[in-house]
Coordinates of C-alpha atoms in Angstrom, one line a residue:
Chain A
X1 CA -21.7 -37.4 -34.0
X2 CA -20.3 -35.6 -30.9
X3 CA -23.0 -35.2 -28.2
X4 CA -21.0 -34.4 -25.1
X5 CA -18.2 -32.4 -23.8
X6 CA -16.3 -33.3 -20.8
X7 CA -14.0 -30.6 -19.3
X8 CA -11.3 -30.9 -16.7
X9 CA -11.7 -28.0 -14.0
X10 CA -8.3 -26.6 -12.9
X11 CA -6.4 -24.7 -15.6
X12 CA -9.2 -25.7 -18.1
X13 CA -12.1 -23.9 -16.9
X14 CA -10.9 -22.3 -13.7
X15 CA -7.7 -20.4 -13.9
X16 CA -5.9 -22.1 -11.2
X17 CA -2.3 -21.8 -11.7
X18 CA -2.2 -18.0 -11.9
X19 CA -4.3 -17.7 -9.0
X20 CA -2.3 -20.2 -6.7
X21 CA 0.9 -18.3 -7.5
X22 CA -0.7 -14.9 -6.6
X23 CA -2.1 -16.3 -3.5
X24 CA 1.2 -17.7 -2.3
X25 CA 3.0 -14.6 -3.2
X26 CA 0.7 -12.5 -1.0
X27 CA 0.8 -14.8 1.8
X28 CA 4.5 -14.7 2.1
X29 CA 4.5 -10.9 1.7
X30 CA 1.9 -10.8 4.5
X31 CA 4.0 -13.0 6.7
X32 CA 6.9 -10.9 6.3
X33 CA 4.9 -7.7 6.9
X34 CA 3.7 -9.2 10.2
X35 CA 7.2 -9.9 11.4
X36 CA 8.6 -13.1 9.8
X37 CA 12.4 -12.7 10.3
X38 CA 13.4 -13.8 6.7
X39 CA 13.3 -12.1 3.4
X40 CA 10.5 -12.6 0.8
X41 CA 12.5 -14.7 -1.6
X42 CA 13.9 -17.0 0.8
X43 CA 10.7 -17.7 2.3
X44 CA 8.7 -17.9 -1.1
X45 CA 11.2 -20.3 -2.6
X46 CA 11.1 -22.5 0.5
X47 CA 7.3 -22.5 0.2
X48 CA 7.3 -23.5 -3.5
X49 CA 9.7 -26.4 -2.8
X50 CA 7.4 -27.5 0.1
X51 CA 4.3 -27.5 -2.2
X52 CA 6.3 -29.4 -4.7
X53 CA 7.1 -32.0 -2.3
X54 CA 3.8 -32.3 -0.1
X55 CA 1.4 -31.3 -3.0
X56 CA -0.8 -28.3 -3.3
X57 CA -3.7 -29.8 -1.3
X58 CA -1.6 -30.3 1.8
X59 CA -3.3 -28.5 4.5
X60 CA -0.4 -27.1 6.7
X61 CA 1.7 -25.3 4.3
X62 CA 2.6 -22.3 6.6
X63 CA 3.5 -24.2 9.6
X64 CA 5.7 -26.6 7.8
X65 CA 7.2 -23.5 6.2
X66 CA 8.1 -22.1 9.7
X67 CA 9.6 -25.5 10.4
X68 CA 11.7 -25.6 7.5
X69 CA 12.9 -22.0 8.0
X70 CA 14.0 -23.3 11.6
X71 CA 11.5 -20.7 13.0
X72 CA 9.1 -20.9 16.1
X73 CA 5.5 -22.0 15.3
X74 CA 4.2 -18.4 15.7
X75 CA 0.5 -18.5 15.2
X76 CA 0.6 -14.8 14.2
X77 CA 2.7 -15.4 11.2
X78 CA 0.6 -18.4 10.2
X79 CA -2.7 -16.6 10.6
X80 CA -1.0 -13.7 8.4
X81 CA -0.4 -16.1 5.7
X82 CA -3.8 -17.9 5.9
X83 CA -5.4 -14.5 5.8
X84 CA -3.8 -13.2 2.6
X85 CA -4.1 -16.7 0.9
X86 CA -7.6 -16.9 1.4
X87 CA -8.4 -13.3 0.7
X88 CA -6.6 -13.6 -2.6
X89 CA -8.2 -17.0 -3.5
X90 CA -11.8 -15.4 -2.9
X91 CA -11.1 -12.0 -4.6
X92 CA -9.1 -13.3 -7.7
X93 CA -11.0 -16.5 -8.5
X94 CA -11.5 -16.4 -12.2
X95 CA -12.6 -18.6 -14.9
X96 CA -10.2 -19.1 -18.0
X97 CA -10.5 -16.5 -20.6
X98 CA -13.8 -17.2 -22.9
X99 CA -14.6 -20.2 -20.7
X100 CA -18.1 -18.9 -20.0
X101 CA -18.7 -18.2 -23.7
X102 CA -17.6 -21.5 -24.7
X103 CA -19.8 -23.2 -22.3
X104 CA -22.7 -21.1 -23.3
X105 CA -22.3 -21.9 -27.1
X106 CA -22.0 -25.4 -26.3
X107 CA -25.3 -25.5 -24.3
X108 CA -27.0 -23.2 -26.9
X109 CA -26.1 -25.9 -29.7
X110 CA -27.4 -28.7 -27.7
X111 CA -24.4 -30.5 -26.3
X112 CA -24.3 -32.2 -23.0
X113 CA -21.7 -30.6 -20.8
X114 CA -19.9 -32.1 -17.6
X115 CA -16.7 -31.8 -15.5
X116 CA -14.3 -34.6 -14.9
X117 CA -11.9 -33.6 -12.3
X118 CA -9.4 -34.9 -9.7
X119 CA -9.1 -33.0 -6.3
X120 CA -10.9 -32.5 -3.0
X121 CA -14.6 -32.5 -3.8
X122 CA -15.5 -29.8 -1.7
X123 CA -12.8 -27.5 -2.8
X124 CA -13.7 -28.3 -6.4
X125 CA -17.5 -27.6 -5.8
X126 CA -16.2 -24.3 -4.0
X127 CA -14.7 -23.1 -7.2
X128 CA -17.7 -24.0 -9.4
X129 CA -20.3 -22.4 -7.1
X130 CA -18.1 -19.3 -6.5
X131 CA -17.9 -18.8 -10.4
X132 CA -21.6 -19.8 -10.6
X133 CA -20.4 -22.2 -13.3
X134 CA -22.8 -25.1 -12.0
X135 CA -25.8 -24.1 -14.3
X136 CA -23.7 -24.9 -17.4
X137 CA -23.2 -28.7 -16.3
X138 CA -25.4 -31.6 -16.7
X139 CA -23.3 -33.3 -14.1
X140 CA -19.9 -33.1 -12.2
X141 CA -17.6 -35.9 -11.4
X142 CA -15.0 -35.5 -9.0
X143 CA -12.6 -38.5 -8.8
X144 CA -11.7 -38.1 -5.0
X145 CA -15.3 -38.6 -4.2
X146 CA -15.7 -41.7 -6.6
X147 CA -12.7 -43.3 -5.2
X148 CA -10.6 -43.4 -8.5
X149 CA -8.4 -40.8 -10.1
X150 CA -7.9 -39.9 -13.7
X151 CA -6.6 -41.4 -15.9
X152 CA -8.4 -44.5 -14.5
X153 CA -10.9 -45.6 -17.2
X154 CA -13.7 -46.0 -14.6
X155 CA -14.2 -42.3 -14.0
X156 CA -14.5 -41.5 -17.7
X157 CA -16.7 -44.7 -18.3
X158 CA -19.1 -43.6 -15.3
X159 CA -19.3 -40.1 -16.7
X160 CA -20.1 -41.4 -20.1
X161 CA -22.8 -43.7 -18.7
X162 CA -24.4 -41.2 -16.6
X163 CA -24.6 -38.6 -19.5
X164 CA -26.0 -41.5 -21.7
X165 CA -23.5 -41.2 -24.5
X166 CA -21.0 -43.6 -26.2
X167 CA -17.1 -42.7 -25.8
X168 CA -17.2 -42.0 -29.6
X169 CA -19.9 -39.3 -29.1
X170 CA -17.8 -37.5 -26.5
X171 CA -14.9 -35.1 -26.4
X172 CA -12.5 -34.5 -23.3
X173 CA -10.9 -31.3 -23.0
X174 CA -8.1 -30.9 -20.4
X175 CA -4.6 -29.4 -19.7
X176 CA -3.0 -32.6 -18.4
X177 CA -1.8 -34.9 -21.3
X178 CA -1.5 -37.8 -18.8
X179 CA -4.6 -37.7 -16.6
X180 CA -6.9 -36.0 -19.2
X181 CA -5.7 -36.9 -22.6
X182 CA -4.2 -40.4 -22.2
X183 CA -7.1 -41.3 -19.9
X184 CA -9.9 -40.4 -22.1
X185 CA -8.1 -41.6 -25.3
X186 CA -7.9 -45.0 -23.6
X187 CA -11.8 -45.4 -23.4
X188 CA -12.3 -44.3 -26.8
X189 CA -13.1 -40.6 -26.5
X190 CA -12.0 -37.7 -28.9
X191 CA -9.3 -35.8 -26.9
X192 CA -8.4 -32.0 -27.1
X193 CA -5.4 -30.9 -25.2
X194 CA -5.7 -27.4 -24.0
X195 CA -2.0 -26.3 -23.8
X196 CA -2.4 -23.9 -20.8
X197 CA -1.0 -23.3 -17.3
X198 CA 2.0 -25.0 -15.7
X199 CA 1.6 -28.2 -17.6
X200 CA 1.9 -26.6 -21.1
X201 CA 5.3 -28.2 -21.6
X202 CA 5.0 -31.3 -19.4
X203 CA 4.2 -34.9 -19.9
X204 CA 5.0 -34.6 -23.5
X205 CA 5.4 -38.4 -23.8
X206 CA 1.6 -38.6 -24.0
X207 CA 1.2 -35.9 -26.8
X208 CA 0.3 -38.7 -29.3
X209 CA -2.9 -39.3 -27.4
X210 CA -4.2 -35.8 -28.2
X211 CA -6.4 -35.7 -31.2
X212 CA -6.3 -31.8 -31.2
X213 CA -4.1 -29.3 -29.4
X214 CA -5.6 -25.8 -28.8
X215 CA -3.9 -22.7 -27.0
X216 CA -7.1 -20.8 -26.6
X217 CA -10.3 -22.3 -25.3
X218 CA -12.5 -20.9 -27.9
X219 CA -10.9 -22.8 -30.5
X220 CA -12.5 -26.0 -29.1
X221 CA -15.9 -24.7 -30.8
X222 CA -14.4 -24.7 -34.4
X223 CA -13.0 -28.4 -33.6
X224 CA -16.4 -29.9 -32.3
X225 CA -18.4 -28.1 -35.2
X226 CA -15.8 -29.3 -37.7
X227 CA -16.1 -33.0 -36.4
X228 CA -19.9 -33.0 -36.7
X229 CA -19.9 -31.3 -40.1
X230 CA -17.3 -33.9 -41.4
X231 CA -19.5 -36.7 -40.1
X232 CA -22.5 -35.1 -41.5
X233 CA -20.9 -34.7 -45.0
X234 CA -19.7 -38.4 -44.7
X235 CA -23.4 -39.7 -43.9
X236 CA -24.6 -37.4 -46.7
X237 CA -22.2 -39.2 -49.2
X238 CA -23.1 -42.6 -47.9
X239 CA -26.8 -41.6 -48.6
X240 CA -26.0 -40.7 -52.0
X241 CA -23.9 -43.7 -52.6
X242 CA -27.1 -45.9 -51.8
Chain B
X1 CA -2.3 1.5 41.0
X2 CA -3.8 -0.2 37.8
X3 CA -1.0 -0.5 35.3
X4 CA -2.4 -3.2 32.7
X5 CA -5.6 -4.2 31.3
X6 CA -6.1 -7.7 30.1
X7 CA -8.9 -8.4 27.7
X8 CA -10.7 -11.6 26.8
X9 CA -11.1 -11.7 22.8
X10 CA -14.5 -13.3 21.9
X11 CA -17.5 -11.3 22.9
X12 CA -15.3 -8.8 24.6
X13 CA -13.3 -7.0 21.9
X14 CA -14.5 -9.0 18.8
X15 CA -18.2 -9.4 18.2
X16 CA -18.2 -13.1 18.0
X17 CA -21.7 -14.4 18.8
X18 CA -23.6 -12.2 16.5
X19 CA -21.2 -12.9 13.5
X20 CA -21.4 -16.7 14.1
X21 CA -25.1 -16.8 14.1
X22 CA -25.2 -14.8 10.7
X23 CA -22.5 -16.9 9.2
X24 CA -24.5 -20.0 10.3
X25 CA -27.9 -18.7 9.0
X26 CA -26.2 -17.6 5.6
X27 CA -24.7 -21.1 5.4
X28 CA -27.8 -23.0 5.8
X29 CA -29.7 -20.6 3.4
X30 CA -27.0 -21.2 0.7
X31 CA -27.2 -25.0 1.1
X32 CA -31.0 -24.9 0.7
X33 CA -30.6 -22.6 -2.3
X34 CA -28.2 -25.1 -3.8
X35 CA -30.7 -28.0 -3.5
X36 CA -30.5 -29.3 0.1
X37 CA -33.7 -31.1 0.4
X38 CA -35.0 -29.8 3.6
X39 CA -36.4 -26.5 4.9
X40 CA -34.4 -23.8 6.4
X41 CA -35.8 -24.2 10.0
X42 CA -35.1 -28.0 10.3
X43 CA -31.6 -27.6 8.9
X44 CA -30.6 -24.6 10.9
X45 CA -32.0 -26.1 14.3
X46 CA -30.0 -29.4 13.5
X47 CA -26.9 -27.4 12.9
X48 CA -27.4 -25.4 16.2
X49 CA -27.8 -28.7 18.2
X50 CA -24.7 -30.2 16.5
X51 CA -22.6 -27.1 17.4
X52 CA -23.9 -27.3 20.9
X53 CA -22.8 -30.8 21.1
X54 CA -19.5 -30.7 19.2
X55 CA -18.4 -27.2 20.0
X56 CA -18.0 -24.3 17.6
X57 CA -14.4 -25.2 16.8
X58 CA -15.3 -28.5 15.3
X59 CA -14.2 -28.6 11.7
X60 CA -16.8 -30.8 10.1
X61 CA -20.2 -29.1 10.9
X62 CA -21.6 -29.3 7.4
X63 CA -21.0 -32.9 6.7
X64 CA -22.1 -33.9 10.0
X65 CA -25.2 -32.0 9.4
X66 CA -26.0 -34.1 6.3
X67 CA -25.3 -37.3 8.3
X68 CA -27.8 -36.0 11.1
X69 CA -30.6 -35.3 8.3
X70 CA -30.0 -38.7 6.7
X71 CA -28.9 -37.1 3.5
X72 CA -26.0 -38.2 1.2
X73 CA -22.6 -36.6 1.5
X74 CA -23.2 -34.3 -1.5
X75 CA -20.0 -32.0 -1.7
X76 CA -21.9 -29.4 -3.7
X77 CA -24.1 -28.8 -0.5
X78 CA -21.2 -28.8 1.9
X79 CA -19.3 -26.4 -0.4
X80 CA -22.3 -24.2 -0.5
X81 CA -22.5 -24.0 3.1
X82 CA -18.6 -23.5 3.6
X83 CA -18.6 -20.5 1.0
X84 CA -21.4 -18.6 2.7
X85 CA -20.1 -19.3 6.1
X86 CA -16.6 -18.0 5.1
X87 CA -18.0 -15.1 3.1
X88 CA -20.0 -13.9 6.1
X89 CA -17.0 -14.3 8.5
X90 CA -14.8 -12.3 6.3
X91 CA -17.3 -9.7 5.4
X92 CA -19.0 -9.1 8.8
X93 CA -16.2 -9.5 11.2
X94 CA -16.6 -6.5 13.5
X95 CA -14.9 -5.3 16.8
X96 CA -17.4 -4.9 19.7
X97 CA -19.0 -1.3 19.7
X98 CA -16.5 1.2 21.1
X99 CA -13.8 -1.6 21.5
X100 CA -11.2 0.5 19.4
X101 CA -11.8 3.8 21.2
X102 CA -11.4 2.0 24.6
X103 CA -8.1 0.6 23.5
X104 CA -6.9 3.8 22.2
X105 CA -7.6 5.7 25.3
X106 CA -6.1 3.1 27.4
X107 CA -2.9 3.3 25.4
X108 CA -3.0 6.9 25.3
X109 CA -3.2 7.0 29.2
X110 CA -0.1 4.8 29.3
X111 CA -1.7 1.4 30.3
X112 CA -0.3 -1.9 29.2
X113 CA -2.8 -3.9 27.1
X114 CA -3.0 -7.5 26.5
X115 CA -5.2 -10.2 25.2
X116 CA -5.7 -13.4 27.2
X117 CA -7.9 -15.8 25.3
X118 CA -8.8 -19.4 24.9
X119 CA -9.2 -21.0 21.3
X120 CA -7.3 -22.0 18.3
X121 CA -4.1 -19.8 18.0
X122 CA -4.4 -19.3 14.3
X123 CA -8.2 -18.5 14.2
X124 CA -7.6 -16.2 17.0
X125 CA -4.7 -14.3 15.4
X126 CA -6.7 -14.1 12.1
X127 CA -9.5 -12.2 14.0
X128 CA -6.9 -9.8 15.6
X129 CA -5.0 -9.3 12.2
X130 CA -8.1 -8.9 10.2
X131 CA -9.4 -6.2 12.3
X132 CA -5.9 -4.8 12.8
X133 CA -6.1 -4.7 16.5
X134 CA -2.7 -6.1 17.0
X135 CA -1.0 -2.6 17.2
X136 CA -2.9 -1.9 20.5
X137 CA -1.6 -5.1 22.3
X138 CA 1.7 -5.5 24.3
X139 CA 1.2 -9.1 24.3
X140 CA -1.4 -11.9 23.1
X141 CA -1.7 -14.7 25.3
X142 CA -3.6 -17.8 23.7
X143 CA -4.4 -20.7 26.0
X144 CA -4.4 -23.5 23.5
X145 CA -0.9 -22.6 22.3
X146 CA 0.5 -22.4 25.9
X147 CA -1.1 -25.8 26.8
X148 CA -3.5 -24.4 29.7
X149 CA -6.9 -23.0 29.6
X150 CA -8.7 -20.3 31.3
X151 CA -9.4 -20.3 34.3
X152 CA -6.2 -21.9 35.1
X153 CA -4.1 -19.4 37.0
X154 CA -1.0 -20.4 35.0
X155 CA -2.1 -18.4 32.0
X156 CA -3.0 -15.3 34.0
X157 CA 0.3 -15.4 36.1
X158 CA 2.2 -16.0 32.7
X159 CA 0.8 -12.9 31.2
X160 CA 1.3 -10.7 34.3
X161 CA 4.9 -11.9 34.4
X162 CA 5.5 -11.2 30.8
X163 CA 3.9 -7.6 31.3
X164 CA 5.9 -7.1 34.3
X165 CA 2.9 -6.2 36.5
X166 CA 1.7 -7.6 40.0
X167 CA -1.9 -9.0 40.1
X168 CA -3.2 -6.1 42.0
X169 CA -1.9 -3.7 39.3
X170 CA -4.0 -5.6 36.7
X171 CA -7.6 -5.6 35.6
X172 CA -9.1 -8.4 33.6
X173 CA -12.1 -7.8 31.3
X174 CA -14.2 -10.6 29.9
X175 CA -17.7 -12.0 29.1
X176 CA -17.3 -15.3 30.8
X177 CA -17.8 -15.4 34.5
X178 CA -16.2 -18.6 34.9
X179 CA -13.0 -18.6 32.6
X180 CA -12.3 -14.8 32.8
X181 CA -13.8 -13.6 36.1
X182 CA -13.3 -16.4 38.4
X183 CA -9.9 -17.3 36.8
X184 CA -8.5 -13.7 37.1
X185 CA -9.9 -13.1 40.6
X186 CA -8.2 -16.2 41.8
X187 CA -4.7 -14.9 41.1
X188 CA -5.6 -11.6 42.6
X189 CA -6.5 -9.4 39.8
X190 CA -9.4 -6.9 39.6
X191 CA -12.3 -8.1 37.6
X192 CA -14.7 -6.4 35.3
X193 CA -17.4 -8.6 33.8
X194 CA -18.6 -7.5 30.5
X195 CA -22.1 -8.8 30.4
X196 CA -22.4 -9.3 26.6
X197 CA -23.2 -11.9 24.0
X198 CA -24.6 -15.4 24.6
X199 CA -23.0 -15.6 28.1
X200 CA -24.7 -12.6 29.6
X201 CA -27.0 -14.8 31.7
X202 CA -25.0 -17.8 32.2
X203 CA -22.5 -19.1 34.8
X204 CA -24.2 -16.9 37.5
X205 CA -22.7 -18.9 40.2
X206 CA -19.5 -17.1 39.8
X207 CA -20.8 -13.6 39.7
X208 CA -19.5 -13.0 43.2
X209 CA -16.0 -13.1 41.6
X210 CA -16.7 -9.9 39.7
X211 CA -15.8 -6.7 41.3
X212 CA -17.5 -4.7 38.6
X213 CA -20.2 -5.4 36.0
X214 CA -20.5 -3.3 32.7
X215 CA -23.1 -3.5 29.9
X216 CA -21.1 -1.2 27.6
X217 CA -17.5 -1.6 27.0
X218 CA -16.8 2.2 27.4
X219 CA -17.7 2.1 30.9
X220 CA -14.5 0.2 31.6
X221 CA -12.5 3.6 31.4
X222 CA -14.5 5.1 34.1
X223 CA -13.9 2.2 36.3
X224 CA -10.1 2.1 35.7
X225 CA -9.9 6.0 36.1
X226 CA -12.1 5.6 39.3
X227 CA -9.6 3.0 40.8
X228 CA -6.4 4.9 40.2
X229 CA -8.1 8.2 41.5
X230 CA -9.4 6.5 44.5
X231 CA -5.8 5.1 45.2
X232 CA -4.2 8.5 44.5
X233 CA -6.7 10.2 46.9
X234 CA -5.8 7.4 49.6
X235 CA -2.1 7.9 49.3
X236 CA -2.5 11.8 49.5
X237 CA -4.5 11.4 52.5
X238 CA -1.8 9.1 53.9
X239 CA 0.9 11.9 53.0
X240 CA -1.3 14.5 54.7
X241 CA -1.5 12.2 57.8
X242 CA 2.3 12.2 58.2

């Protein structure tokens, strides 16, 4: 019997990849508009490489970009990048299509719902609060805050314990085959791979750990209802067999 | 003959004190709204004390606030503070009343106009670009970037040299009697103290360095026109005396 549904945040409930791409494009465009002496494509590609190497939570993308382009550390260009990046992030932050409907249905049907995510705790909470998603969640588990990252079993086990459910009573939904799916399967949860965002074709070596694969978040509802009906049917049969 | 007008930024062209107060109030209000277990006044007063001690450019106001209130480092509360603070800053950033009209008149009358400010270079440029004030300025001098703070003579002398004017051909306008007025007077500039914002009654020991005091920014125009007319009259008299 499934009693709880755990969600990853980025590219599962929040449309992160799309937003980040738009924010970066707007940032570079605004830097060029304010006098950055290189063309858009050169600067944008250099920025993508930089993010690839330093990670997306690195706090100094724009001044490193200037260094890589052999340009002086002009604070005007950096400010132009920062402004456009933040404006885009704040104006275009969106939940994934139908995410709110799925959360609402799950709550209505009595499931416990939680978030299990990696990343900077304040930034993750910023997304949740800006989208006003917090009311749906029984709890939010952010790995950086707990000192352990997915797929480490500890974060999943902690979430299950706090939600007071057994691993076999819980479903993990996420876009990352390694951290979300392999991680949750290892502690005995049912796993639903949401094939979405930039990881839709990556980490395929872990695909065997996914019990289900969905391309639209709303398909999760059918899966969970199906699992519980199946179990109900099985237990009904067992009763009849007495 | 006055040829250039140099402006401080915060509380001279940008309405900083008012904005910061509103942003801080909204931040604390949003923290309380999201479960911070103390009342608004307690939290707000603690925040003001903290800013007083650590300075307004300190980057970790909200987590230090929780420490001071003996509360756990809940990233949700910090995020609530950060969101409301940024939203306010971006939505309510304003130039000082009539600042744009004064800048426009000065440019129309052929004066060179520049900014000489302390503070984080990227944050200062953010304000200038968000308000689209950059088009008015022949140059922007930010002390943190140049490694020297007002009232050090170097920053004023550098600005004058770059603008190609002599100290006696330049006016400095600012809200701080120490850094702006005392600093500019020391290198031989004409000084206009804009008595505005939280420094309107402070640093009075330097008031003797102010050639003029104004309570409304637009009064600057009369002063500058007056100075140049006076000089014109004097040189006319000299001609007649020949």
